[in-house]
Amino acid sequence: MELEYPAGGKYINQLLINNIIRAKANNHEDEQLFRIYNIEKNISNLVTVHAQHISYDLACVPVKAYTASTCSAAVSGLKTNAVVSSDVSNYTFYTNVTGAAQNTEGKFKIEEPIPLRSALLDGDDSIKGTFGGDLVFDNYNISLLKVGGADRGITIEYGIDMMDMALEETI
């Protein structure tokens, strides 16, 4: 999330690193929580605030090594194998994916501690990569579903619905 706010605005003192903003990400879902990670102040008296979905907090939560043969066991293992259980106490994890693992080993496996968010969605060895499905992030509720969205019959067209697109790389 990125927003611009007047430097002299009424709520400027609440726009601080690590604070949380509640905002609608789209017209179809409830408000979502975004944690502020960067604030830029410029000469035009505007403040640009960068925030990421609250689920990105899980990138700082290590998960111990474990193995699971079903998606349900893999998803519930995220919480039980988190190194610091208080870091995930607000989160719920759910799946309705019942199919077999899509890898040659036939199971999900973490061999050494990795960030919880990586275990969930980074690459073929993640839970999503192993069992398939769509991830849905709804504040502190994280679901891996057979189908996670809805076809609303809308086509996004460049120049009409989407005015610009950019790729930014950073370390």
XYZ file of N, CA, C and O in Angstrom:
684
model
N 0.841 -1.158 0.000
C 0.000 0.000 0.000
C 0.891 1.227 0.000
O 1.930 1.246 0.657
N 0.492 2.212 -0.765
C 1.205 3.480 -0.785
C 0.175 4.587 -0.738
O -0.836 4.537 -1.444
N 0.423 5.578 0.105
C -0.485 6.714 0.164
C 0.298 7.986 0.382
O 1.407 7.964 0.908
N -0.289 9.090 -0.071
C 0.289 10.400 0.174
C -0.602 11.137 1.148
O -1.832 11.050 1.055
N 0.016 11.854 2.075
C -0.730 12.562 3.110
C -0.057 13.919 3.338
O 1.180 14.010 3.317
N -0.841 14.983 3.555
C -0.238 16.302 3.793
C 0.604 16.300 5.080
O 0.174 15.775 6.111
N 1.785 16.883 5.007
C 2.688 16.911 6.157
C 2.066 17.629 7.353
O 2.421 17.344 8.491
N 1.127 18.518 7.117
C 0.460 19.224 8.205
C -0.909 18.668 8.524
O -1.682 19.288 9.259
N -1.231 17.482 8.017
C -2.551 16.883 8.208
C -2.837 16.494 9.647
O -1.926 16.287 10.458
N -4.114 16.386 9.946
C -4.589 16.114 11.307
C -4.003 14.828 11.908
O -3.747 14.754 13.101
N -3.787 13.797 11.085
C -3.356 12.491 11.586
C -1.881 12.203 11.312
O -1.434 11.069 11.463
N -1.105 13.208 10.953
C 0.295 12.980 10.599
C 1.086 12.351 11.754
O 1.990 11.542 11.527
N 0.727 12.667 12.996
C 1.455 12.113 14.146
C 1.175 10.627 14.359
O 1.854 9.975 15.143
N 0.170 10.085 13.678
C -0.135 8.661 13.786
C 0.516 7.840 12.671
O 0.533 6.615 12.736
N 1.045 8.519 11.669
C 1.710 7.829 10.567
C 3.178 7.632 10.929
O 4.045 8.433 10.591
N 3.445 6.553 11.640
C 4.775 6.239 12.145
C 5.172 4.825 11.731
O 4.309 3.950 11.570
N 6.470 4.596 11.593
C 6.982 3.258 11.279
C 6.422 2.263 12.297
O 6.387 2.533 13.495
N 5.953 1.118 11.819
C 5.384 0.007 12.593
C 3.935 0.206 13.009
O 3.324 -0.727 13.509
N 3.383 1.402 12.840
C 1.955 1.565 13.113
C 1.152 0.863 12.022
O 1.666 0.555 10.943
N -0.118 0.611 12.317
C -0.976 -0.129 11.394
C -2.055 0.784 10.840
O -2.671 1.556 11.578
N -2.270 0.661 9.527
C -3.329 1.387 8.830
C -4.396 0.375 8.441
O -4.085 -0.709 7.939
N -5.656 0.721 8.651
C -6.775 -0.115 8.210
C -7.351 0.544 6.959
O -7.735 1.708 6.993
N -7.409 -0.222 5.853
C -7.874 0.341 4.586
C -8.552 -0.726 3.737
O -8.275 -1.916 3.883
N -9.419 -0.281 2.838
C -10.059 -1.204 1.888
C -9.100 -1.415 0.723
O -8.674 -0.464 0.088
N -8.774 -2.666 0.470
C -7.891 -2.991 -0.646
C -8.662 -3.049 -1.960
O -8.095 -2.870 -3.027
N -9.971 -3.328 -1.875
C -10.829 -3.362 -3.056
C -12.283 -3.198 -2.607
O -12.563 -3.115 -1.419
N -13.194 -3.177 -3.560
C -14.613 -2.946 -3.247
C -15.346 -4.192 -2.782
O -16.508 -4.106 -2.395
N -14.719 -5.354 -2.828
C -15.412 -6.612 -2.574
C -15.082 -7.250 -1.230
O -15.749 -8.183 -0.822
N -14.057 -6.781 -0.559
C -13.618 -7.427 0.672
C -13.596 -6.435 1.829
O -13.671 -5.219 1.631
N -13.481 -6.960 3.036
C -13.420 -6.129 4.232
C -12.117 -5.337 4.269
O -11.166 -5.637 3.542
N -12.069 -4.365 5.175
C -10.841 -3.600 5.364
C -9.710 -4.536 5.777
O -9.922 -5.520 6.476
N -8.510 -4.183 5.346
C -7.330 -4.975 5.654
C -6.354 -4.132 6.468
O -6.380 -2.900 6.432
N -5.483 -4.811 7.206
C -4.480 -4.153 8.029
C -3.143 -4.111 7.288
O -2.719 -5.116 6.715
N -2.513 -2.946 7.307
C -1.231 -2.746 6.644
C -0.272 -2.104 7.641
O -0.601 -1.109 8.274
N 0.935 -2.674 7.771
C 1.936 -2.142 8.695
C 2.860 -1.190 7.932
O 3.411 -1.537 6.886
N 3.065 0.005 8.486
C 3.924 1.007 7.869
C 5.386 0.578 8.010
O 5.844 0.257 9.100
N 6.103 0.555 6.872
C 7.518 0.192 6.916
C 8.437 1.280 6.359
O 9.658 1.206 6.520
N 7.884 2.300 5.703
C 8.718 3.344 5.123
C 7.902 4.624 5.017
O 6.734 4.578 4.636
N 8.535 5.745 5.348
C 7.887 7.049 5.229
C 8.861 7.994 4.534
O 10.025 8.086 4.929
N 8.369 8.661 3.496
C 9.196 9.619 2.757
C 8.559 10.996 2.868
O 7.364 11.150 2.640
N 9.374 11.980 3.209
C 8.899 13.357 3.265
C 9.573 14.117 2.131
O 10.774 13.977 1.922
N 8.777 14.914 1.405
C 9.377 15.637 0.288
C 9.148 17.137 0.408
O 8.420 17.612 1.278
N 9.738 17.861 -0.495
C 9.716 19.321 -0.451
C 8.331 19.902 -0.750
O 8.035 21.030 -0.393
N 7.460 19.117 -1.370
C 6.120 19.616 -1.717
C 5.141 19.489 -0.555
O 3.941 19.590 -0.730
N 5.661 19.241 0.645
C 4.851 19.165 1.865
C 3.895 17.966 1.883
O 2.835 18.024 2.492
N 4.280 16.907 1.187
C 3.521 15.657 1.208
C 4.379 14.572 1.826
O 5.601 14.551 1.667
N 3.738 13.669 2.519
C 4.408 12.514 3.095
C 3.911 11.286 2.338
O 2.698 11.103 2.183
N 4.831 10.463 1.837
C 4.461 9.218 1.171
C 4.698 8.083 2.156
O 5.803 7.926 2.675
N 3.635 7.325 2.407
C 3.683 6.238 3.377
C 3.602 4.915 2.626
O 2.719 4.726 1.784
N 4.529 4.017 2.915
C 4.539 2.674 2.334
C 4.200 1.689 3.446
O 4.789 1.740 4.525
N 3.260 0.808 3.173
C 2.849 -0.183 4.166
C 2.621 -1.510 3.463
O 2.278 -1.544 2.278
N 2.810 -2.596 4.181
C 2.559 -3.920 3.605
C 1.557 -4.666 4.468
O 1.400 -4.392 5.652
N 0.872 -5.602 3.830
C -0.183 -6.357 4.507
C 0.359 -6.969 5.798
O 1.520 -7.380 5.871
N -0.474 -7.038 6.787
C -0.081 -7.526 8.124
C 0.531 -8.935 8.053
O 1.360 -9.306 8.878
N 0.163 -9.705 7.046
C 0.704 -11.064 6.915
C 2.211 -11.057 6.661
O 2.878 -12.066 6.902
N 2.763 -9.933 6.201
C 4.213 -9.865 6.000
C 4.975 -9.923 7.318
O 6.174 -10.196 7.324
N 4.300 -9.692 8.434
C 4.948 -9.860 9.741
C 5.458 -11.288 9.901
O 6.422 -11.539 10.632
N 4.815 -12.228 9.216
C 5.205 -13.643 9.328
C 6.542 -13.937 8.651
O 7.108 -15.018 8.842
N 7.066 -12.980 7.894
C 8.386 -13.153 7.287
C 9.482 -13.101 8.345
O 10.622 -13.493 8.085
N 9.139 -12.642 9.538
C 10.114 -12.544 10.641
C 9.912 -13.626 11.694
O 10.527 -13.569 12.761
N 9.063 -14.596 11.405
C 8.768 -15.665 12.361
C 9.394 -16.958 11.842
O 8.945 -17.516 10.845
N 10.435 -17.465 12.502
C 11.021 -18.726 12.046
C 10.141 -19.930 12.387
O 9.469 -19.952 13.417
N 10.171 -20.908 11.488
C 9.467 -22.173 11.695
C 10.517 -23.276 11.735
O 11.399 -23.339 10.878
N 10.411 -24.146 12.754
C 11.344 -25.268 12.896
C 11.088 -26.319 11.804
O 10.026 -26.353 11.193
N 12.045 -27.199 11.639
C 11.918 -28.295 10.681
C 10.755 -29.204 11.051
O 10.546 -29.501 12.235
N 9.967 -29.594 10.043
C 8.899 -30.582 10.233
C 8.478 -31.138 8.884
O 8.821 -30.596 7.840
N 7.747 -32.234 8.934
C 7.260 -32.911 7.736
C 5.765 -33.145 7.878
O 5.283 -33.412 8.983
N 5.045 -33.058 6.759
C 3.599 -33.312 6.775
C 3.198 -33.982 5.474
O 3.640 -33.595 4.397
N 2.349 -34.985 5.585
C 1.919 -35.710 4.386
C 0.610 -35.172 3.810
O 0.263 -35.505 2.690
N -0.119 -34.344 4.564
C -1.354 -33.737 4.042
C -1.248 -32.220 4.132
O -0.486 -31.677 4.946
N -2.036 -31.553 3.330
C -2.046 -30.095 3.351
C -2.533 -29.585 4.702
O -1.989 -28.629 5.256
N -3.540 -30.219 5.244
C -4.073 -29.818 6.543
C -2.996 -29.889 7.627
O -2.846 -28.976 8.442
N -2.227 -30.952 7.632
C -1.150 -31.103 8.614
C -0.035 -30.084 8.372
O 0.543 -29.550 9.326
N 0.246 -29.800 7.121
C 1.278 -28.816 6.799
C 0.870 -27.426 7.259
O 1.663 -26.692 7.860
N -0.379 -27.060 7.023
C -0.876 -25.736 7.416
C -0.932 -25.604 8.934
O -0.487 -24.608 9.500
N -1.455 -26.613 9.622
C -1.518 -26.519 11.088
C -0.121 -26.569 11.697
O 0.121 -26.010 12.759
N 0.826 -27.206 11.008
C 2.200 -27.273 11.488
C 2.897 -25.922 11.522
O 3.859 -25.732 12.259
N 2.408 -24.974 10.735
C 3.003 -23.639 10.758
C 2.913 -23.033 12.150
O 3.868 -22.465 12.657
N 1.755 -23.183 12.765
C 1.543 -22.592 14.084
C 2.251 -23.395 15.174
O 2.883 -22.825 16.062
N 2.166 -24.708 15.105
C 2.758 -25.538 16.163
C 4.281 -25.567 16.097
O 4.934 -25.857 17.094
N 4.854 -25.267 14.928
C 6.312 -25.301 14.786
C 6.949 -23.922 14.733
O 8.156 -23.815 14.498
N 6.158 -22.882 14.928
C 6.739 -21.540 15.013
C 7.660 -21.489 16.215
O 7.329 -21.980 17.293
N 8.842 -20.903 16.043
C 9.832 -20.874 17.114
C 9.306 -20.105 18.323
O 9.489 -20.526 19.457
N 8.641 -18.999 18.099
C 8.043 -18.218 19.184
C 6.537 -18.209 18.948
O 6.041 -17.514 18.077
N 5.813 -19.013 19.703
C 4.380 -19.182 19.459
C 3.594 -17.885 19.640
O 2.562 -17.695 19.009
N 4.070 -16.966 20.464
C 3.338 -15.712 20.648
C 3.330 -14.870 19.375
O 2.439 -14.060 19.173
N 4.317 -15.059 18.499
C 4.368 -14.307 17.245
C 3.266 -14.700 16.279
O 2.960 -13.960 15.353
N 2.674 -15.868 16.458
C 1.607 -16.320 15.562
C 0.271 -16.494 16.283
O -0.692 -16.981 15.696
N 0.207 -16.091 17.531
C -1.010 -16.327 18.318
C -2.238 -15.619 17.749
O -3.350 -16.103 17.912
N -2.063 -14.491 17.073
C -3.196 -13.777 16.483
C -3.672 -14.393 15.172
O -4.752 -14.075 14.696
N -2.854 -15.231 14.577
C -3.145 -15.755 13.244
C -3.928 -17.060 13.302
O -3.734 -17.870 14.206
N -4.796 -17.236 12.317
C -5.440 -18.526 12.105
C -5.034 -19.009 10.717
O -4.877 -18.214 9.790
N -4.858 -20.305 10.604
C -4.474 -20.927 9.333
C -5.521 -21.977 8.993
O -5.923 -22.761 9.850
N -5.955 -21.978 7.730
C -7.018 -22.887 7.305
C -6.728 -23.358 5.884
O -6.133 -22.633 5.083
N -7.180 -24.567 5.580
C -7.125 -25.051 4.200
C -8.302 -25.976 3.933
O -8.790 -26.660 4.840
N -8.756 -25.961 2.686
C -9.733 -26.952 2.241
C -9.144 -27.786 1.097
O -9.857 -28.516 0.422
N -7.826 -27.675 0.910
C -7.126 -28.455 -0.108
C -6.908 -29.863 0.444
O -6.328 -30.025 1.519
N -7.389 -30.858 -0.274
C -7.298 -32.239 0.214
C -6.465 -33.144 -0.687
O -6.214 -34.280 -0.342
N -6.039 -32.630 -1.824
C -5.293 -33.456 -2.766
C -3.921 -33.845 -2.243
O -3.411 -33.297 -1.268
N -3.322 -34.804 -2.930
C -1.991 -35.297 -2.561
C -0.924 -34.268 -2.915
O -1.128 -33.391 -3.755
N 0.214 -34.404 -2.273
C 1.353 -33.536 -2.573
C 1.744 -33.700 -4.034
O 1.697 -34.801 -4.583
N 2.145 -32.589 -4.650
C 2.467 -32.592 -6.075
C 3.953 -32.748 -6.337
O 4.422 -32.505 -7.446
N 4.702 -33.183 -5.332
C 6.140 -33.376 -5.537
C 6.467 -34.875 -5.536
O 5.621 -35.713 -5.228
N 7.700 -35.204 -5.853
C 8.085 -36.609 -5.965
C 8.130 -37.322 -4.615
O 7.952 -38.529 -4.543
N 8.356 -36.564 -3.539
C 8.410 -37.168 -2.203
C 7.024 -37.447 -1.639
O 6.885 -38.212 -0.684
N 6.004 -36.803 -2.177
C 4.645 -37.014 -1.693
C 4.356 -36.400 -0.341
O 3.450 -36.828 0.360
N 5.143 -35.369 0.045
C 4.921 -34.722 1.334
C 5.559 -33.334 1.337
O 6.401 -33.009 0.496
N 5.170 -32.545 2.318
C 5.769 -31.239 2.550
C 6.853 -31.407 3.592
O 6.666 -32.113 4.585
N 7.997 -30.745 3.374
C 9.103 -30.933 4.302
C 9.913 -29.648 4.447
O 10.268 -29.013 3.457
N 10.166 -29.276 5.704
C 11.106 -28.207 6.025
C 12.290 -28.876 6.697
O 12.126 -29.553 7.712
N 13.476 -28.710 6.137
C 14.655 -29.384 6.671
C 15.432 -28.551 7.673
O 16.182 -29.090 8.481
N 15.286 -27.239 7.605
C 15.955 -26.350 8.556
C 15.056 -25.130 8.755
O 14.194 -24.859 7.929
N 15.215 -24.412 9.853
C 14.319 -23.276 10.113
C 14.297 -22.267 8.958
O 15.341 -21.928 8.400
N 13.085 -21.854 8.609
C 12.885 -20.837 7.568
C 11.756 -19.913 8.028
O 10.977 -20.266 8.911
N 11.644 -18.731 7.422
C 10.539 -17.842 7.780
C 9.185 -18.476 7.454
O 9.029 -19.142 6.426
N 8.237 -18.272 8.327
C 6.906 -18.866 8.154
C 6.290 -18.476 6.815
O 5.731 -19.309 6.120
N 6.399 -17.221 6.434
C 5.809 -16.780 5.167
C 6.447 -17.515 3.987
O 5.773 -17.856 3.023
N 7.736 -17.788 4.058
C 8.411 -18.550 3.000
C 7.902 -19.984 2.956
O 7.703 -20.542 1.882
N 7.720 -20.590 4.128
C 7.201 -21.959 4.179
C 5.824 -22.033 3.548
O 5.459 -23.031 2.933
N 5.076 -20.973 3.662
C 3.723 -20.938 3.140
C 3.675 -20.753 1.629
O 2.933 -21.440 0.947
N 4.500 -19.868 1.081
C 4.271 -19.520 -0.324
C 5.476 -19.360 -1.224
O 5.311 -19.058 -2.396
N 6.689 -19.567 -0.764
C 7.856 -19.341 -1.624
C 8.277 -20.591 -2.391
O 8.913 -21.475 -1.841
N 7.933 -20.656 -3.647
C 8.442 -21.677 -4.549
C 7.789 -23.038 -4.465
O 6.818 -23.254 -3.744
N 8.353 -23.966 -5.214
C 7.809 -25.316 -5.334
C 7.856 -26.098 -4.027
O 7.074 -27.021 -3.834
N 8.778 -25.765 -3.131
C 8.910 -26.498 -1.872
C 8.032 -25.943 -0.761
O 8.016 -26.482 0.344
N 7.304 -24.858 -1.031
C 6.411 -24.270 -0.037
C 5.143 -25.119 0.079
O 4.910 -26.037 -0.714
N 4.311 -24.796 1.051
C 3.033 -25.511 1.184
C 2.179 -25.294 -0.056
O 1.616 -26.232 -0.612
N 2.107 -24.056 -0.528
C 1.342 -23.770 -1.742
C 1.931 -24.515 -2.941
O 1.214 -25.091 -3.745
N 3.242 -24.513 -3.056
C 3.897 -25.207 -4.163
C 3.735 -26.717 -4.087
O 3.640 -27.397 -5.110
N 3.675 -27.265 -2.887
C 3.557 -28.709 -2.696
C 2.133 -29.213 -2.950
O 1.940 -30.257 -3.558
N 1.134 -28.458 -2.490
C -0.249 -28.944 -2.559
C -1.137 -28.185 -3.546
O -2.242 -28.626 -3.840
N -0.671 -27.044 -4.055
C -1.482 -26.247 -4.970
C -2.505 -25.412 -4.214
O -2.480 -25.326 -2.992
N -3.399 -24.781 -4.959
C -4.431 -23.955 -4.348
C -4.106 -22.477 -4.431
O -3.098 -22.065 -5.001
N -4.999 -21.677 -3.876
C -4.869 -20.223 -3.876
C -4.772 -19.726 -2.436
O -5.579 -20.112 -1.589
N -3.815 -18.857 -2.178
C -3.689 -18.261 -0.851
C -4.593 -17.047 -0.738
O -4.661 -16.227 -1.642
N -5.296 -16.948 0.384
C -6.152 -15.809 0.672
C -5.715 -15.236 2.010
O -5.697 -15.943 3.020
N -5.356 -13.957 1.988
C -4.927 -13.264 3.202
C -6.031 -12.300 3.611
O -6.351 -11.373 2.874
N -6.624 -12.524 4.758
C -7.668 -11.659 5.285
C -7.247 -11.264 6.701
O -7.580 -11.936 7.678
N -6.481 -10.198 6.772
C -5.894 -9.748 8.029
C -5.116 -10.882 8.681
O -4.159 -11.378 8.103
N -5.536 -11.335 9.853
C -4.810 -12.390 10.558
C -5.292 -13.796 10.183
O -4.841 -14.772 10.765
N -6.203 -13.894 9.232
C -6.724 -15.182 8.772
C -6.088 -15.523 7.430
O -6.270 -14.797 6.449
N -5.370 -16.632 7.405
C -4.675 -17.046 6.192
C -5.209 -18.398 5.768
O -5.219 -19.348 6.553
N -5.676 -18.455 4.519
C -6.287 -19.678 4.012
C -5.616 -20.107 2.721
O -5.300 -19.277 1.867
N -5.420 -21.405 2.587
C -5.012 -22.002 1.321
C -6.239 -22.755 0.821
O -6.639 -23.760 1.410
N -6.845 -22.225 -0.248
C -8.121 -22.746 -0.720
C -7.982 -23.368 -2.104
O -7.113 -22.978 -2.887
N -8.869 -24.322 -2.398
C -8.905 -24.896 -3.743
C -9.096 -23.786 -4.761
O -8.420 -23.738 -5.779
N -10.046 -22.897 -4.497
C -10.302 -21.726 -5.333
C -10.453 -20.539 -4.394
O -11.340 -20.528 -3.543
N -9.611 -19.543 -4.548
C -9.593 -18.442 -3.596
C -10.243 -17.166 -4.058
O -10.320 -16.206 -3.319
N -10.723 -17.114 -5.252
C -11.297 -15.866 -5.756
C -12.622 -16.096 -6.435
O -13.211 -17.177 -6.349
N -13.095 -15.064 -7.101
C -14.353 -15.145 -7.825
C -14.194 -14.442 -9.163
O -13.534 -13.406 -9.256
N -14.782 -15.001 -10.196
C -14.785 -14.369 -11.507
C -15.897 -13.332 -11.514
O -17.075 -13.659 -11.482
N -15.514 -12.067 -11.535
C -16.496 -10.990 -11.519
C -16.791 -10.475 -12.926
O -17.449 -9.455 -13.094
N -16.233 -11.148 -13.925
C -16.522 -10.783 -15.308
C -15.879 -9.479 -15.737
O -16.356 -8.827 -16.667
N -14.798 -9.098 -15.098
C -14.141 -7.831 -15.414
C -12.795 -8.120 -16.064
O -12.039 -8.971 -15.614
N -12.502 -7.388 -17.130
C -11.208 -7.463 -17.772
C -10.471 -6.165 -17.483
O -11.010 -5.080 -17.709
N -9.266 -6.267 -16.969
C -8.463 -5.076 -16.694
C -7.724 -4.704 -17.966
O -7.003 -5.529 -18.534
N -7.929 -3.464 -18.410
C -7.318 -3.005 -19.647
C -6.354 -1.864 -19.361
O -6.694 -0.918 -18.652
N -5.166 -1.975 -19.955
C -4.162 -0.932 -19.790
C -4.683 0.354 -20.424
O -5.216 0.358 -21.523
N -4.555 1.454 -19.714
C -5.009 2.752 -20.215
C -6.419 3.081 -19.804
O -6.854 4.221 -19.917
N -7.171 2.074 -19.334
C -8.536 2.321 -18.873
C -8.622 2.023 -17.380
O -8.873 2.915 -16.578
N -8.434 0.766 -17.005
C -8.483 0.373 -15.600
C -7.117 0.486 -14.929
O -7.018 0.698 -13.732
N -6.075 0.292 -15.703
C -4.711 0.334 -15.191
C -3.967 1.401 -15.972
O -3.809 1.296 -17.189
N -3.545 2.434 -15.268
C -2.913 3.561 -15.943
C -1.394 3.430 -16.026
O -0.763 4.034 -16.870
N -0.808 2.641 -15.143
C 0.632 2.534 -15.119
C 1.027 1.220 -14.469
O 0.262 0.651 -13.700
N 2.203 0.755 -14.814
C 2.739 -0.439 -14.176
C 4.246 -0.247 -14.121
O 4.858 0.269 -15.061
N 4.834 -0.655 -12.996
C 6.282 -0.496 -12.838
C 6.829 -1.684 -12.083
O 6.138 -2.281 -11.268
N 8.063 -2.011 -12.367
C 8.778 -3.055 -11.636
C 9.884 -2.373 -10.854
O 10.677 -1.619 -11.420
N 9.906 -2.617 -9.560
C 10.935 -2.043 -8.706
C 11.677 -3.183 -8.038
O 11.058 -4.098 -7.514
N 12.992 -3.143 -8.076
C 13.798 -4.141 -7.403
C 14.570 -3.465 -6.291
O 15.066 -2.356 -6.459
N 14.646 -4.138 -5.148
C 15.343 -3.568 -4.013
C 15.932 -4.695 -3.170
O 15.508 -5.832 -3.291
N 16.898 -4.364 -2.365
C 17.434 -5.357 -1.437
C 16.900 -5.055 -0.054
O 17.203 -5.649 0.895
